[in-house]
Amino acid sequence: MAAERIDGKAFAEKLRERVGAQAAEFEAVAGRKAGLAVVLVGEDPASQVYVRSKHKATLAAHMESFEHRLPADTSQADLLALVEKLNTDNAVDGILVQLPLPDHVDEQAVIAAISPDKDVDGFHVTNAGRLAVGQSGFVPCTPLGCMMLLTDRLGDLSGMEAVVIGRSNIVGKPMAQLLLDANATVTIAHSRTRDLPGVVRRADIVVAAVGRAEIVKGDWLKPNATVIDVGINRLAPVEGEAKGRLVGDVDFAGAEGVAAAITPVPGGVGPMTIAVLLRNTLVAAYRNAGMDPPENSL
Ligand code: NDP
């Protein structure tokens, strides 16, 4: 039987609607809209697309969007000065500096300058630490979105074997932490892992965040595994195509016959990221206004 397709697009739309309704309630009690500031340095085409979609999604969710587009030669000092200004601006609840930054800017220094209470991307070392020790903070949007899809489908993850492939600070590590917090037995695999197929075969839950097209094959999977494919890879165009196809890190056709459920690419994890960013911004707004976020803001 073919695996169920986990419809991240539909889930994300519902989450955005819910956040939008709660953002309207926030405005009614706080007397101002929740606000997200997005900083883009330079003209990287992919970053421009992301920033534009974040702007539109923020406005659609009944929040204020502050866009700061700076030239590629902006100095690190000027960028840090802008971040400092946003840190103290009461209309701004969340700050997102679009990565990658130009080579002359130290990304870590910029992330470190963002107030942890406005760090809605969850990249600040304080928020990584909070996640590690189980305190509430901000969790990076992509892994949190994956976690929402998993718990929506599987409910209680206690005791399940989970394998996360990839150990980046923005996906793999926080994903593993979230799964551990949910009482899964977690293995983190990476480029030095021996016998990756053997490791993956143990897993009830596979999260692939590698960035290598279709590296995970169907016959690596345990029958009835749940597969979350974070990878976004563009194949080289074949004849007749202007652009190559987008594929994930999992060989979808091969996996479909073995897994119980799998996220497609596109339309799986991708749409969750912006929806969770809006959710994090709303939570930041409540906290910054000295109020508890609504219980069901997940
Ligand atoms: P990174 O390049 O930072 O990390 C990739 C990880 O994969 C590393 O830990 C690396 O291991 C591991 N890896 C590389 N090759 C292999 C291999 N052959 N076998 C096993 N592990 C391997 O990527 P990100 O975490 O930033 O992103 C991963 C993917 O997710 C990308 O395709 C990216 O586009 C996508 N992505 C999608 C998002 C979304 O849907 N919104 C958001 C963020 C990312 P090592 O540490 O040993 O080098």
XYZ file of C-alpha atoms and ligand atoms in Angstrom:
346
model
C 0.000 0.000 0.000
C 1.349 3.449 -0.865
C 2.397 5.608 2.069
C 0.139 8.401 3.191
C 1.391 11.793 2.019
C 1.748 14.151 4.946
C 0.228 17.367 3.650
C 2.455 20.060 5.155
C 0.906 22.691 2.918
C -2.601 22.142 4.297
C -1.287 21.885 7.879
C 0.671 25.129 7.457
C -2.372 26.929 6.051
C -4.435 25.938 9.090
C -1.653 27.007 11.440
C -1.392 30.380 9.689
C -5.139 30.902 9.979
C -5.051 30.066 13.672
C -2.090 32.360 14.292
C -3.828 35.119 12.313
C -6.965 34.846 14.484
C -4.848 34.899 17.651
C -2.860 37.874 16.338
C -6.147 39.770 15.984
C -6.954 38.878 19.609
C -3.482 40.072 20.598
C -4.137 43.439 18.979
C -7.454 43.720 20.818
C -5.821 43.183 24.235
C -2.427 44.804 23.654
C -3.619 47.802 21.637
C -1.006 47.167 18.937
C -0.217 44.539 16.353
C 2.480 41.925 16.820
C 5.479 42.960 14.683
C 8.158 41.068 12.772
C 11.261 42.814 11.438
C 13.120 41.098 8.603
C 16.587 42.267 7.610
C 17.982 41.406 4.184
C 21.543 42.331 3.257
C 22.416 42.155 -0.438
C 20.501 40.781 -3.388
C 20.726 37.011 -3.211
C 17.761 35.952 -5.417
C 16.632 33.063 -3.184
C 16.799 35.287 -0.082
C 14.751 37.951 -1.858
C 12.041 35.391 -2.603
C 12.021 34.188 1.047
C 11.864 37.734 2.405
C 9.008 38.653 0.073
C 6.988 35.600 1.102
C 7.639 36.264 4.798
C 6.440 39.856 4.338
C 3.206 38.764 2.622
C 2.552 35.990 5.136
C 3.133 38.348 8.081
C 0.615 40.894 6.782
C -1.889 38.120 5.998
C -1.571 36.888 9.599
C -2.692 40.262 10.948
C 0.796 41.332 12.009
C 3.007 44.308 11.261
C 5.926 43.611 8.903
C 9.036 45.807 9.001
C 11.380 45.161 6.101
C 14.960 46.422 6.105
C 16.772 45.925 2.820
C 20.411 46.913 3.007
C 23.034 47.017 0.256
C 25.510 44.111 -0.036
C 28.405 46.336 1.109
C 26.720 47.257 4.432
C 29.361 47.138 7.162
C 29.059 44.782 10.092
C 28.977 47.819 12.430
C 25.980 49.305 10.576
C 24.162 45.969 10.624
C 24.799 45.540 14.353
C 23.548 49.109 14.928
C 20.297 48.261 13.104
C 19.845 45.062 15.154
C 20.392 47.087 18.341
C 17.763 49.606 17.229
C 15.271 46.794 16.550
C 16.074 45.204 19.930
C 14.823 48.350 21.691
C 11.888 49.094 19.363
C 8.686 48.189 21.213
C 6.758 47.713 17.962
C 9.113 44.885 16.991
C 8.483 41.517 18.664
C 10.543 39.307 16.384
C 13.769 39.953 14.477
C 14.928 37.775 11.616
C 18.177 38.420 9.797
C 17.997 36.531 6.526
C 20.959 34.198 6.041
C 23.373 33.816 4.360
C 25.025 37.184 5.017
C 27.769 38.535 2.736
C 31.254 37.122 3.413
C 32.590 40.249 5.135
C 29.958 39.959 7.883
C 30.383 37.570 10.816
C 27.031 35.737 10.938
C 27.520 34.477 14.474
C 28.230 38.003 15.739
C 25.005 39.261 14.157
C 22.913 36.400 15.559
C 24.497 36.971 18.979
C 23.455 40.636 18.840
C 19.735 39.822 18.480
C 17.877 39.929 21.783
C 17.127 36.264 22.661
C 13.550 37.333 23.454
C 13.106 38.585 19.874
C 15.073 35.751 18.256
C 12.089 34.133 16.512
C 14.428 32.045 14.330
C 15.726 30.394 17.502
C 19.352 30.618 16.326
C 20.754 32.567 19.311
C 22.994 30.506 21.564
C 20.731 31.388 24.515
C 17.762 29.797 22.759
C 19.840 26.764 21.740
C 20.785 26.461 25.422
C 17.204 26.880 26.582
C 16.129 24.079 24.239
C 18.978 21.868 25.479
C 18.037 22.270 29.153
C 14.267 22.254 28.633
C 13.475 25.931 29.292
C 10.993 27.819 27.162
C 12.586 29.959 24.478
C 12.400 29.946 20.708
C 12.953 26.778 18.698
C 14.146 27.008 15.063
C 11.122 27.059 12.759
C 11.895 24.125 10.457
C 12.467 21.445 13.128
C 9.544 22.746 15.180
C 7.370 22.447 12.065
C 8.604 18.864 11.538
C 7.736 18.081 15.142
C 4.207 19.419 14.681
C 3.707 17.174 11.642
C 5.046 14.172 13.556
C 2.939 14.617 16.680
C -0.128 15.368 14.579
C 0.294 12.042 12.840
C 1.748 9.817 15.545
C 0.563 11.365 18.816
C 2.797 10.177 21.646
C 6.348 9.496 20.402
C 7.506 7.855 23.649
C 9.920 5.003 23.110
C 9.959 5.270 19.333
C 13.305 4.918 17.518
C 14.046 8.172 15.701
C 16.966 8.749 13.339
C 17.841 12.296 12.334
C 20.233 12.508 9.386
C 22.110 15.818 9.587
C 23.521 17.713 12.555
C 23.290 21.383 11.571
C 22.467 23.946 14.250
C 19.345 25.035 12.399
C 17.771 21.656 11.605
C 19.474 18.435 12.732
C 20.510 19.279 16.290
C 17.319 21.053 17.394
C 15.267 18.301 15.706
C 17.085 15.648 17.728
C 16.555 17.673 20.893
C 12.818 17.990 20.260
C 12.499 14.258 19.619
C 14.439 13.522 22.796
C 12.166 15.861 24.762
C 9.247 13.847 23.352
C 10.851 10.682 24.798
C 11.916 9.135 21.497
C 15.177 7.158 21.414
C 17.237 9.372 19.152
C 20.204 8.697 16.886
C 21.893 11.533 15.003
C 23.578 10.440 11.772
C 25.960 12.570 9.697
C 28.586 12.365 6.973
C 30.900 10.204 9.106
C 28.210 7.705 10.112
C 29.166 4.141 9.232
C 26.471 2.051 7.582
C 23.852 4.780 7.211
C 21.326 2.352 5.639
C 21.673 0.072 8.687
C 21.148 2.971 11.091
C 18.110 4.241 9.167
C 16.591 0.736 9.089
C 16.131 0.850 12.880
C 13.974 3.933 12.749
C 10.251 4.276 13.333
C 10.794 7.960 12.509
C 13.316 9.213 9.939
C 14.061 12.912 9.577
C 16.347 13.592 6.611
C 18.094 16.995 6.659
C 21.140 16.389 4.513
C 20.908 18.450 1.340
C 21.764 15.529 -0.992
C 19.148 14.654 -3.612
C 17.377 11.357 -2.908
C 20.224 9.947 -0.815
C 17.835 7.931 1.396
C 16.557 4.916 -0.533
C 13.292 3.077 -0.052
C 15.029 -0.171 0.896
C 16.825 1.604 3.770
C 13.510 2.128 5.548
C 11.853 -0.029 8.169
C 8.381 -1.003 6.919
C 5.778 1.468 8.195
C 8.305 4.131 9.186
C 7.209 7.767 9.209
C 9.509 9.854 7.034
C 10.024 13.606 7.256
C 12.032 14.928 4.319
C 13.539 18.345 5.042
C 15.862 18.429 2.045
C 15.279 20.788 -0.853
C 17.471 19.947 -3.822
C 17.158 21.094 -7.399
C 18.086 18.495 -10.003
C 19.836 19.501 -13.206
C 17.212 20.293 -15.877
C 16.487 17.536 -18.346
C 15.524 18.268 -21.944
C 12.398 20.401 -22.205
C 12.679 21.740 -18.639
C 13.642 25.360 -17.988
C 14.559 24.513 -14.403
C 15.357 21.129 -12.889
C 12.832 19.422 -10.603
C 12.861 19.992 -6.841
C 13.417 16.803 -4.879
C 14.044 15.943 -1.252
C 16.745 13.922 0.472
C 14.549 10.817 0.227
C 13.859 8.820 -2.922
C 10.116 9.437 -2.747
C 9.058 6.797 -5.271
C 11.124 4.126 -3.504
C 10.037 5.199 -0.026
C 6.343 5.353 -0.869
C 6.062 1.587 -1.096
C 7.669 0.981 2.307
C 6.877 3.882 4.645
C 3.554 4.400 6.406
C 3.696 8.136 5.776
C 6.046 10.604 4.116
C 6.251 14.334 3.466
C 6.474 15.219 -0.241
C 8.923 17.780 -1.640
C 7.665 20.345 -2.384
C 4.542 20.684 -0.211
C 5.750 18.917 2.944
C 8.123 20.541 5.416
C 8.818 23.669 3.307
C 5.495 25.485 3.918
C 5.716 24.785 7.669
C 8.752 27.029 8.146
C 7.018 30.381 7.548
C 3.894 29.271 9.440
C 6.031 28.455 12.496
C 7.890 31.758 12.126
C 4.531 33.537 12.452
C 3.658 31.351 15.421
C 6.986 32.213 17.099
C 6.417 35.921 16.435
C 2.984 35.780 18.061
C 4.440 33.999 21.102
C 7.178 36.678 21.268
C 4.535 39.415 21.128
C 2.602 37.963 24.068
C 5.766 37.505 26.120
C 7.113 40.970 25.263
C 3.760 42.447 26.336
C 4.053 40.593 29.666
C 1.231 38.137 28.874
C 1.129 34.357 28.565
C 0.791 33.143 24.965
C -2.482 31.321 24.227
C -2.354 27.650 25.240
C -3.068 26.350 21.756
C -0.585 28.589 19.943
C 1.123 25.438 18.665
P 23.812 21.575 6.320
O 24.586 21.509 5.053
O 24.126 22.624 7.316
O 23.913 20.138 7.050
C 23.830 18.958 6.337
C 24.067 17.797 7.252
O 23.989 16.606 6.477
C 25.439 17.801 7.928
O 25.318 17.498 9.297
C 26.222 16.734 7.188
O 27.138 16.000 7.990
C 25.121 15.775 6.761
N 25.524 15.028 5.586
C 26.069 15.493 4.444
N 26.316 14.480 3.603
C 25.948 13.349 4.213
C 25.954 11.981 3.849
N 26.411 11.582 2.674
N 25.482 11.093 4.733
C 25.009 11.481 5.929
N 24.966 12.766 6.327
C 25.420 13.702 5.489
O 22.293 21.637 5.867
P 20.968 22.173 6.636
O 20.767 21.402 7.882
O 20.979 23.630 6.670
O 19.864 21.744 5.558
C 19.660 20.410 5.167
C 18.658 20.365 4.031
O 17.425 20.894 4.466
C 19.044 21.192 2.801
O 18.573 20.521 1.641
C 18.270 22.474 2.962
O 17.966 23.089 1.734
C 17.016 21.955 3.626
N 16.347 22.970 4.453
C 15.005 23.143 4.253
C 14.306 24.055 4.998
C 12.843 24.177 4.767
O 12.203 23.268 4.359
N 12.238 25.277 5.041
C 14.963 24.918 5.983
C 16.356 24.567 6.207
C 17.012 23.638 5.435
P 28.451 16.675 8.645
O 27.960 17.490 9.795
O 29.268 15.490 9.057
O 29.074 17.499 7.552
